[in-house]
XYZ file of C-alpha atoms in Angstrom:
698
model
C 77.868 181.338 58.602
C 76.396 178.011 57.390
C 79.439 177.527 55.122
C 82.052 178.307 58.210
C 80.352 176.110 60.915
C 80.926 172.817 59.160
C 84.686 173.714 58.590
C 85.210 174.732 62.219
C 83.500 171.534 63.266
C 85.969 169.526 61.137
C 88.684 171.610 62.395
C 87.544 170.611 65.851
C 87.126 167.323 64.978
C 90.622 167.175 63.532
C 91.979 168.742 66.520
C 90.463 166.074 68.909
C 91.751 163.356 66.565
C 95.107 164.769 66.558
C 94.904 165.000 70.325
C 93.859 161.672 70.590
C 96.555 160.296 68.344
C 99.050 162.063 70.347
C 97.769 160.439 73.499
C 97.688 157.234 71.713
C 101.346 157.850 70.617
C 102.348 158.679 73.991
C 100.821 155.415 75.602
C 102.367 153.395 72.543
C 105.871 154.975 73.468
C 105.359 154.106 77.084
C 104.398 150.381 76.198
C 107.467 150.229 73.844
C 109.643 151.765 76.719
C 108.065 149.072 79.014
C 108.845 146.479 76.355
C 112.257 147.442 76.113
C 112.657 147.426 79.921
C 111.171 143.899 79.918
C 113.632 142.821 76.989
C 116.541 144.400 79.221
C 115.260 142.276 82.228
C 115.110 139.270 80.105
C 118.540 139.664 78.735
C 119.748 140.323 82.357
C 117.882 137.030 83.664
C 119.291 135.281 80.603
C 122.797 136.515 81.557
C 122.419 135.258 85.086
C 121.007 132.140 83.592
C 124.101 131.659 81.582
C 126.347 132.559 84.559
C 124.421 129.888 86.555
C 125.137 127.389 83.384
C 128.757 128.347 83.351
C 129.028 127.635 87.353
C 127.063 124.331 86.877
C 129.689 123.377 84.049
C 132.390 124.226 86.460
C 130.937 122.344 89.497
C 130.750 119.373 86.858
C 134.351 119.697 85.962
C 135.262 119.886 89.627
C 133.240 116.900 90.369
C 134.931 115.009 87.439
C 138.252 115.953 88.807
C 137.371 114.771 92.384
C 136.023 111.551 90.758
C 139.337 111.209 89.154
C 141.328 111.773 92.267
C 139.096 109.316 94.055
C 139.632 106.676 91.322
C 143.359 107.443 91.428
C 143.141 106.836 95.367
C 141.127 103.529 94.828
C 143.796 102.489 92.486
C 146.588 103.268 95.013
C 144.616 101.316 97.650
C 144.505 98.335 95.299
C 148.328 98.671 94.558
C 148.961 98.833 98.466
C 146.597 95.871 99.008
C 148.583 93.981 96.346
C 151.899 94.908 97.949
C 150.449 93.954 101.203
C 149.595 90.565 99.812
C 152.916 90.127 98.182
C 154.815 90.815 101.752
C 152.282 88.506 103.603
C 153.154 85.782 100.873
C 156.986 86.761 101.456
C 156.457 86.488 105.195
C 154.602 83.305 105.063
C 157.427 81.735 102.963
C 159.854 83.047 105.550
C 157.665 81.543 108.420
C 157.686 78.288 106.520
C 161.439 78.487 106.090
C 161.650 78.977 109.754
C 159.612 76.116 110.556
C 161.724 73.826 108.255
C 164.982 75.247 110.004
C 163.764 74.573 113.355
C 162.503 71.192 112.414
C 166.013 70.565 111.005
C 167.502 71.728 114.332
C 165.234 69.614 116.197
C 166.265 66.650 114.298
C 169.920 67.631 114.731
C 169.484 68.068 118.286
C 167.707 64.732 118.450
C 170.595 62.912 116.586
C 173.166 64.776 118.983
C 171.190 63.571 121.964
C 171.228 59.874 120.637
C 174.853 60.196 120.014
C 175.437 61.425 123.368
C 173.318 58.613 124.545
C 175.057 56.052 122.565
C 178.507 57.571 123.789
C 177.055 57.154 127.590
C 175.737 53.535 126.925
C 179.490 52.969 125.209
C 181.231 54.425 128.202
C 179.010 52.409 130.446
C 179.623 49.150 128.636
C 183.166 49.716 128.665
C 183.210 50.307 132.390
C 181.078 47.085 132.628
C 183.266 45.067 130.652
C 186.194 46.288 132.578
C 184.467 45.350 135.795
C 183.361 41.956 134.368
C 187.218 41.295 133.297
C 188.359 42.386 136.706
C 185.765 40.337 138.440
C 186.611 37.233 136.257
C 190.248 37.547 137.053
C 189.641 37.716 140.766
C 187.189 34.930 141.536
C 184.178 32.740 140.601
C 182.680 33.827 143.835
C 182.325 37.363 142.855
C 180.591 36.025 139.598
C 178.157 34.326 142.001
C 177.667 37.604 143.667
C 177.073 39.482 140.302
C 174.525 36.856 139.428
C 172.343 37.573 142.648
C 172.882 41.293 141.891
C 171.215 40.701 138.419
C 168.412 38.661 139.726
C 167.881 41.715 142.096
C 167.994 44.255 139.191
C 165.661 41.947 137.044
C 163.053 42.322 139.773
C 163.595 45.762 140.210
C 162.982 46.107 136.097
C 159.735 44.141 136.669
C 158.676 46.549 139.113
C 159.806 49.413 136.905
C 157.859 47.804 134.042
C 154.734 47.854 135.919
C 155.109 51.537 136.797
C 155.545 52.403 133.204
C 152.505 50.206 132.027
C 150.577 52.268 134.363
C 152.147 55.430 133.206
C 151.200 54.413 129.798
C 147.448 54.021 130.530
C 147.303 57.209 132.201
C 148.907 59.024 129.063
C 146.564 57.088 126.902
C 143.611 58.335 128.768
C 144.872 61.847 128.363
C 145.623 61.357 124.742
C 141.847 60.199 124.219
C 140.706 63.218 126.250
C 142.774 65.607 123.993
C 141.254 63.661 120.883
C 137.827 64.364 122.035
C 138.786 68.029 122.563
C 140.343 68.236 119.224
C 136.997 66.917 117.613
C 135.020 69.404 119.420
C 137.398 72.281 118.281
C 137.344 70.873 114.703
C 133.396 70.959 114.669
C 133.510 74.390 116.089
C 135.854 75.389 113.237
C 133.540 73.707 110.634
C 130.583 75.498 112.048
C 132.491 78.927 112.089
C 133.567 78.133 108.270
C 130.011 77.589 107.449
C 129.014 80.923 109.233
C 131.828 82.785 107.392
C 131.158 81.251 103.956
C 127.449 82.386 104.673
C 128.622 85.968 105.420
C 130.715 85.822 102.350
C 127.926 84.789 100.172
C 125.761 87.649 101.734
C 128.687 89.982 101.144
C 128.752 88.876 97.314
C 124.848 89.545 97.036
C 125.409 92.990 98.677
C 128.212 93.740 96.507
C 126.012 92.695 93.412
C 123.134 94.913 94.370
C 125.541 97.735 95.076
C 126.984 97.201 91.323
C 123.261 97.279 90.222
C 122.575 100.509 92.322
C 125.645 102.141 90.956
C 124.807 101.348 87.348
C 121.237 102.867 88.153
C 122.749 105.790 89.356
C 125.155 106.022 86.622
C 121.812 106.031 84.324
C 120.056 108.598 86.137
C 123.273 110.778 85.830
C 123.213 110.260 81.786
C 119.225 111.166 82.099
C 120.198 114.230 83.890
C 122.817 115.081 81.365
C 120.300 114.695 78.500
C 117.839 116.851 80.479
C 120.410 119.628 80.686
C 121.066 119.118 77.018
C 117.551 119.637 76.244
C 117.229 122.829 78.649
C 119.880 124.276 76.524
C 118.307 123.847 73.618
C 115.103 125.063 74.763
C 116.938 128.346 75.950
C 118.471 128.543 72.458
C 114.906 128.403 70.891
C 113.795 131.176 73.477
C 116.667 133.316 72.426
C 115.468 132.937 69.054
C 111.861 133.802 69.938
C 113.105 136.934 71.554
C 115.037 137.808 68.542
C 111.921 137.273 66.433
C 110.090 139.565 68.889
C 112.657 142.293 68.437
C 112.358 142.290 64.837
C 108.529 142.500 65.082
C 108.963 145.573 67.420
C 111.108 147.125 64.905
C 108.519 146.298 61.865
C 105.856 147.841 64.023
C 107.804 151.189 64.427
C 108.411 151.423 60.817
C 104.413 151.091 60.355
C 104.042 153.641 62.862
C 106.303 156.065 61.301
C 104.420 155.443 57.904
C 101.026 155.617 59.371
C 101.943 159.209 60.943
C 102.323 160.395 57.256
C 98.775 159.508 56.427
C 96.892 161.807 58.972
C 95.627 163.813 56.358
C 92.052 162.492 56.347
C 89.533 161.779 59.152
C 88.757 158.364 57.723
C 92.549 157.229 57.597
C 92.938 158.623 61.112
C 90.110 156.457 62.421
C 91.494 153.310 60.517
C 94.887 154.112 62.241
C 93.297 154.494 65.637
C 91.757 151.132 65.382
C 95.060 149.691 64.024
C 96.922 151.290 67.107
C 94.209 149.900 69.449
C 94.903 146.501 68.076
C 98.608 146.816 68.410
C 98.260 147.935 71.758
C 96.285 145.073 72.440
C 98.862 142.991 71.183
C 101.584 144.770 72.979
C 99.594 144.031 76.265
C 99.367 140.261 75.108
C 103.208 140.345 74.436
C 103.839 141.942 77.878
C 101.656 139.326 79.534
C 103.693 136.371 77.529
C 106.869 138.369 78.530
C 105.848 138.349 82.165
C 105.114 134.580 81.923
C 108.240 133.895 80.311
C 109.983 135.996 83.220
C 108.244 133.830 85.691
C 109.504 130.814 84.004
C 112.804 131.998 83.863
C 112.996 132.761 87.490
C 111.597 129.372 88.352
C 114.336 127.647 86.276
C 116.935 129.853 87.938
C 115.545 128.915 91.216
C 115.772 125.360 90.107
C 119.473 125.843 88.877
C 120.012 127.135 92.223
C 118.683 124.359 93.996
C 120.732 121.937 91.684
C 123.863 123.977 92.404
C 123.125 123.323 96.314
C 122.741 119.511 95.620
C 125.972 119.627 93.540
C 127.755 121.445 96.391
C 126.387 118.954 98.906
C 127.620 115.991 96.455
C 131.125 117.739 96.445
C 131.228 117.785 100.106
C 130.256 114.055 100.393
C 133.123 113.158 97.841
C 135.486 115.201 99.718
C 134.555 113.347 102.966
C 134.970 110.005 101.188
C 138.301 111.267 99.930
C 139.351 112.082 103.310
C 138.466 108.854 104.414
C 140.271 106.865 101.675
C 143.524 109.069 102.754
C 143.161 107.805 106.310
C 142.650 104.315 104.933
C 145.920 104.827 102.981
C 147.823 105.995 105.967
C 146.487 102.989 108.210
C 147.722 100.532 104.901
C 151.334 102.354 105.088
C 151.622 101.814 108.554
C 150.767 98.154 108.444
C 153.364 97.825 105.503
C 155.881 99.266 107.841
C 155.177 96.914 110.580
C 155.324 93.969 108.254
C 158.435 95.162 106.836
C 159.821 95.253 110.601
C 158.485 91.764 111.277
C 160.115 90.520 107.874
C 163.447 92.123 108.928
C 163.166 90.422 112.588
C 162.335 87.133 110.846
C 165.723 87.451 108.617
C 167.522 88.411 111.758
C 166.199 85.126 113.419
C 166.994 83.137 110.362
C 170.560 84.152 110.579
C 170.787 83.261 114.121
C 169.255 79.831 113.613
C 171.892 79.249 110.665
C 174.481 80.195 112.928
C 173.347 77.784 115.498
C 173.018 75.168 113.044
C 176.323 75.561 112.028
C 177.628 75.147 115.590
C 175.481 72.200 116.350
C 177.026 70.511 113.045
C 180.416 71.328 114.370
C 179.601 69.538 117.733
C 178.146 66.605 116.038
C 181.371 66.095 114.026
C 183.266 66.311 117.201
C 181.193 63.985 118.760
C 181.389 61.509 115.707
C 185.257 61.669 116.068
C 184.894 60.914 119.894
C 182.679 58.130 118.965
C 185.057 56.538 116.604
C 187.857 56.729 119.018
C 185.681 55.059 121.744
C 184.928 52.236 119.293
C 188.672 51.741 118.589
C 189.171 51.686 122.498
C 186.220 49.233 122.770
C 187.572 46.866 120.153
C 191.028 46.762 122.055
C 189.231 46.177 125.412
C 187.240 43.553 123.599
C 190.081 41.534 122.556
C 191.468 41.622 125.838
C 188.247 40.402 127.467
C 188.058 37.645 124.741
C 191.426 36.165 125.972
C 189.677 36.108 129.688
C 186.338 34.622 128.674
C 187.942 31.679 126.945
C 188.889 30.422 130.367
C 185.376 30.979 131.876
C 183.076 29.580 129.351
C 180.983 27.666 131.982
C 180.502 30.585 133.980
C 179.608 32.788 131.087
C 177.059 30.256 129.632
C 175.135 30.675 132.930
C 175.817 34.467 132.863
C 174.398 34.250 129.074
C 171.398 32.806 130.186
C 170.729 35.459 132.915
C 172.025 38.100 130.449
C 169.395 36.977 127.924
C 166.483 37.090 130.282
C 167.882 40.678 131.406
C 168.222 41.684 127.716
C 164.748 40.713 127.150
C 163.615 42.688 129.998
C 165.885 45.717 128.683
C 164.133 45.372 125.213
C 160.755 45.485 126.817
C 161.751 48.535 128.529
C 163.246 50.002 125.465
C 159.821 49.423 123.752
C 157.851 50.581 126.531
C 160.248 53.757 126.595
C 159.859 54.222 122.876
C 156.085 54.036 123.177
C 156.091 56.575 125.874
C 158.147 58.962 123.819
C 155.693 58.290 120.901
C 152.636 58.946 122.934
C 154.441 62.032 124.585
C 155.263 63.428 120.857
C 151.675 62.908 119.958
C 150.400 64.345 123.050
C 152.789 67.460 122.190
C 151.596 67.560 118.607
C 147.860 67.679 119.927
C 148.625 70.364 122.270
C 150.335 72.433 119.264
C 147.283 71.589 117.184
C 144.924 72.766 119.971
C 146.852 75.947 120.026
C 146.631 76.477 116.181
C 142.889 75.591 116.177
C 142.373 78.196 118.860
C 144.522 80.626 116.909
C 142.270 79.863 113.699
C 139.280 80.317 115.722
C 140.222 83.530 116.930
C 140.981 84.766 113.568
C 137.798 83.437 112.102
C 135.940 85.478 114.929
C 137.830 88.415 113.921
C 137.007 88.017 110.078
C 133.325 87.419 111.003
C 132.968 90.667 112.920
C 134.713 92.413 110.205
C 132.422 90.860 107.503
C 129.493 91.912 110.043
C 130.446 95.393 110.258
C 130.799 95.401 106.373
C 127.601 94.002 105.807
C 125.908 96.767 108.116
C 127.723 99.263 105.953
C 126.689 97.980 102.652
C 123.038 97.703 103.958
C 123.215 101.460 104.878
C 124.801 102.436 101.671
C 122.176 100.247 99.838
C 119.175 102.160 101.705
C 120.886 105.735 100.974
C 121.183 104.418 97.061
C 117.279 103.442 97.162
C 116.290 106.611 98.676
C 118.599 108.517 96.305
C 117.036 106.790 93.109
C 113.485 107.236 94.191
C 113.917 111.063 95.076
C 116.005 111.748 91.889
C 113.370 109.852 89.877
C 110.333 111.883 91.291
C 112.324 115.128 91.132
C 112.745 114.593 87.453
C 109.172 113.772 86.780
C 107.853 117.011 88.226
C 109.644 119.292 85.597
C 108.752 116.893 83.060
C 105.031 117.190 84.109
C 105.379 121.244 83.785
C 106.912 120.849 80.473
C 104.092 118.605 79.151
C 101.439 120.945 80.736
C 102.781 124.264 79.193
C 103.259 122.689 75.998
C 99.786 121.268 76.018
C 98.515 124.692 76.903
C 100.552 126.422 73.993
C 99.304 124.044 71.442
C 95.618 124.488 72.474
C 95.445 128.281 73.266
C 98.125 129.621 70.872
C 97.717 127.147 68.206
C 96.580 129.608 65.620
C 99.615 132.104 66.351
C 102.213 129.509 65.810
C 103.839 128.837 62.586
C 104.204 125.362 61.125
C 107.850 125.261 62.085
C 106.771 126.222 65.638
C 104.123 123.902 66.016
C 106.388 120.952 64.643
C 109.108 121.957 67.046
C 106.391 122.046 69.999
C 105.527 118.532 68.953
C 109.047 117.401 69.057
C 109.500 118.644 72.372
C 106.127 117.156 73.482
C 107.234 113.607 72.311
C 110.688 114.012 73.714
C 109.146 114.922 77.133
C 106.894 111.766 76.898
C 109.960 109.493 76.123
C 111.820 110.964 79.017
C 108.878 110.130 81.201
C 108.620 106.589 80.136
C 112.509 106.251 80.637
C 112.261 107.588 84.004
C 109.020 105.117 84.783
C 110.907 101.983 83.246
C 113.866 103.045 85.653
C 111.595 103.217 88.584
C 110.183 99.797 87.584
C 113.674 98.399 87.162
C 114.720 99.813 90.701
C 111.633 98.422 92.451
C 112.163 94.738 91.346
C 114.585 93.985 94.226
C 112.910 96.334 96.895
C 109.376 95.072 96.652
C 108.605 92.074 98.778
C 108.730 89.057 97.111
C 105.824 86.349 97.899
C 106.365 82.912 95.967
C 102.830 81.092 95.269
C 101.604 78.668 92.808
C 100.135 80.809 89.934
C 98.496 79.790 86.738
C 100.542 81.254 83.886
C 97.633 81.052 81.418
C 95.701 83.570 83.475
C 98.735 85.918 83.837
C 99.190 85.672 79.994
C 95.426 86.580 79.201
C 95.589 89.572 81.589
C 98.698 90.908 79.443
C 96.876 90.262 76.199
C 93.962 92.424 77.367
C 96.354 95.249 77.953
C 97.863 94.735 74.573
C 94.781 94.533 72.692
C 94.963 97.593 70.661
C 98.460 96.796 69.667
C 97.515 93.271 68.701
C 94.582 94.381 66.577
C 96.851 96.940 65.000
C 99.615 94.536 64.074
C 96.997 91.595 63.272
C 98.756 89.154 65.577
C 97.937 85.768 66.524
C 98.985 84.521 70.007
C 98.835 80.918 70.505
C 99.250 79.065 73.905
C 100.046 75.517 73.054
C 100.599 74.439 76.589
C 100.336 75.917 80.128
C 101.429 74.943 83.505
C 101.593 76.087 87.153
C 104.571 77.683 88.394
C 105.985 78.778 91.975
C 106.377 82.603 91.378
C 105.827 86.278 92.076
C 102.878 87.062 90.128
C 102.989 90.743 89.771
C 106.553 90.611 88.314
C 105.668 87.680 85.858
C 103.044 90.125 84.720
C 105.727 92.744 83.941
C 108.078 89.589 82.254
C 105.298 88.655 79.767
C 104.277 92.253 79.166
C 107.561 93.253 78.080
C 108.417 89.960 76.098
C 104.935 90.239 74.129
C 105.294 94.040 73.618
C 108.812 93.194 71.901
C 107.312 90.723 69.804
C 104.716 92.987 68.440
C 106.850 96.012 68.282
C 109.813 93.917 66.157
C 107.166 92.257 63.970
C 107.772 92.428 60.379
C 105.976 95.151 58.196
C 104.373 93.112 55.528
C 103.494 90.077 57.520
C 101.117 89.304 60.382
C 102.706 88.499 63.865
C 102.491 85.048 65.106
C 103.610 84.298 68.680
C 103.650 80.875 70.188
C 103.850 80.613 74.193
C 104.380 77.259 75.942
C 104.881 76.464 79.519
C 105.714 72.758 81.208
C 107.159 71.165 84.133
C 110.776 69.344 83.228
C 113.399 67.737 84.858
C 116.796 69.185 84.873
C 118.359 66.373 82.736
C 116.136 67.091 80.009
C 117.844 70.487 79.492
C 121.609 71.044 78.148
C 122.130 74.209 79.858
C 125.172 74.135 81.884
C 123.642 76.064 84.961
C 120.610 73.496 85.251
C 120.741 71.101 88.183
C 120.032 67.595 86.774
C 118.197 66.589 89.935
C 115.770 69.670 90.241
C 112.424 70.014 88.549
C 111.992 73.317 86.549
C 109.160 75.328 84.878
C 110.230 75.716 81.068
C 108.591 78.641 79.491
C 109.246 79.372 75.823
C 107.954 82.381 73.825
C 108.751 82.442 69.971
C 107.620 84.803 67.224
C 108.196 85.391 63.459
C 109.593 89.063 63.573
C 112.572 90.531 62.195
C 114.906 88.670 64.719
C 118.549 89.752 65.563
C 122.131 88.595 65.037
C 123.350 85.738 67.476
C 126.093 87.968 68.799
C 123.588 90.158 70.548
C 121.962 87.284 72.508
C 123.522 88.441 75.794
C 124.039 92.229 75.152
C 120.019 92.602 74.521
C 119.401 92.058 78.321
C 121.838 94.766 79.560
C 120.327 98.457 80.524
C 119.907 100.836 77.711
C 121.039 98.494 75.086
C 119.116 98.993 71.737
C 119.983 97.252 68.332
C 118.003 100.007 66.569
C 117.665 103.761 66.384
C 114.606 105.504 68.026
C 113.576 106.802 64.602
C 112.970 103.165 63.552
C 111.644 101.497 66.771
C 110.596 103.516 69.838
C 111.499 102.399 73.276
C 113.942 102.907 76.363
C 116.245 99.691 76.198
C 115.275 98.647 79.618
C 112.302 96.128 79.001
C 114.393 93.260 78.709
C 116.755 94.143 81.478
C 113.638 94.127 83.761
C 112.931 90.551 82.385
C 116.576 89.292 83.232
C 116.178 90.814 86.697
C 112.793 89.327 87.353
C 114.317 85.654 86.043
C 117.186 86.369 88.546
C 115.126 87.114 91.374
C 113.351 83.637 90.795
C 116.876 82.093 90.698
C 115.994 81.140 86.986
C 117.773 81.118 83.821
C 116.827 82.963 80.432
C 118.427 82.796 76.989
C 117.708 84.279 73.732
C 118.335 82.366 70.331
C 117.583 84.043 66.923
C 118.531 84.831 63.126
C 118.446 87.760 61.591
C 114.837 88.081 59.614
C 114.096 84.418 61.133
C 112.293 85.515 64.452
C 113.375 85.098 67.992
C 112.942 82.705 70.712
C 113.092 83.337 74.590
C 113.608 80.403 77.044
C 113.061 80.785 80.546
C 113.835 78.064 83.490
C 112.388 78.702 86.841
C 112.925 76.158 89.792
C 109.509 74.654 90.433
C 109.856 75.141 94.420
C 111.471 78.071 96.106
């Protein structure tokens, strides 16, 4: 009995252990099934994420196509505008030609009128000579009667002269009033011209700001593309981790199969039970990790959905803009057709004027022929009259005296008439000039209203761009913060479970996220330079430099740098902007110092006259605050002296020197905000020098 009882107890223990093993195997099988379901769900989610990525790529392609179409529409608009300008030039040339033809017609009409007047005078003289000859033949008494008549006429001419003088005075008064009115119109035109010039300057500034904002938007798009590329890299790494998990599960299955063969002894079964409990715990941890990854993927999928909605909204906006461009093209085509119709009407008018000119020339030629015939007849009559004059020399002497007096009066009358005609012409010219000035005023008013409308549209667009930049930058920072938080959590809590390669990859992700955050921060600072309020006040530059040195104290100690301030001045500046300026310049000087040599930086600031500088943009009569910062660093080639002030322009790779390529662009923008000038001079391996000129008053 004693020998059987232990064996029975062992059998019972074995049965219990076998039952427990079966239960644990069932639970392990259930856990493996749950893992497979989770893996299947992950694969489904990855497929959906891949489909969303494909949809994003298609939306990007459609956006690019729409941008290309918009660019083509812009090019077509420019061509239409160029054609409009050419047509306007041709129309202007035709109008000038028309004016010349009209002037020639007026000259020909004046000459024809003068010929007609000359013919009338010749006819009158002929009649007078015939009358005089007849009167000489009849009697001396009639000559006496004619003398008395001439005296009466002379008296009437004197009265007429007085009336003409009175009319001349009145016309001079009116001409003086017209001159005063012209001066007032000219003054108004000058004022309107000044206002139009101010509006043009404001438009140029708004265009410059728009270009700056477009560049910032383009830079943000580039940053977005880099983030999308990094997301794809992270998804690829996540896929590799999933494959590794599958391999681990397969290995676990193999180990369980082998352990089932070793259930012979109780000790081995107990050991396997412990191992299975550990594995079950690991599976639970893996399930938790898979749940966490599923949540992350769902979040990413929701973010992709939001990004898709934003892309759709942008597409709709671009379609609206394209529709507006199409409407503008139609209006330009309609204007072109109107201009072509006007040009055709001008051509027809030119032809009619040419025909009228030819007719007038024919009539002038006929008048010349008639004048020649009249002159011949006059010569014949003069010969006959000369024969009659011989007999009446004494009477003619008296008549000549009276005629001289009458001739003097006639000359005086002609001079008065000529002066009247000149005054009338000047008055007519003044009236025409007034009409032209009034027309120009109306045109300037129209242009000024158009400029005001354009300014308002540009202001609205600027505000929208500022809002877009601010929102996009903050939306970019939020996922970066999450990435940095999760990476920090993984490195702290799961550091022991990660391989060396995994740790290295996570650290690379962490450094890339930090670099991206610095880039976004620099972009925000770059965009805020123009949007913040500018308050200029006299500031001691030495205090700002000392403040910046405190901020860079760790880097100064690391580089064993010496910063020497040889001379310091007060400048009329925006203090917090100039703190950014000195920070970026000193940070660059420390960053690009020579590896085996202590950094040495010299800062100097002083007030100078404009004529003490040779820079072409310096005004010689003004005073400037000249700031120079010189170092003994690695320097750069002179051909990059302008390029280094552009956004994202870096002369070295990120492996050699870290940075975002925005620091010197911020410096350049701050100097521009102060209406100043910045130049950089350097030679490779011989350090660099930055010269800044800021007006002493604003």
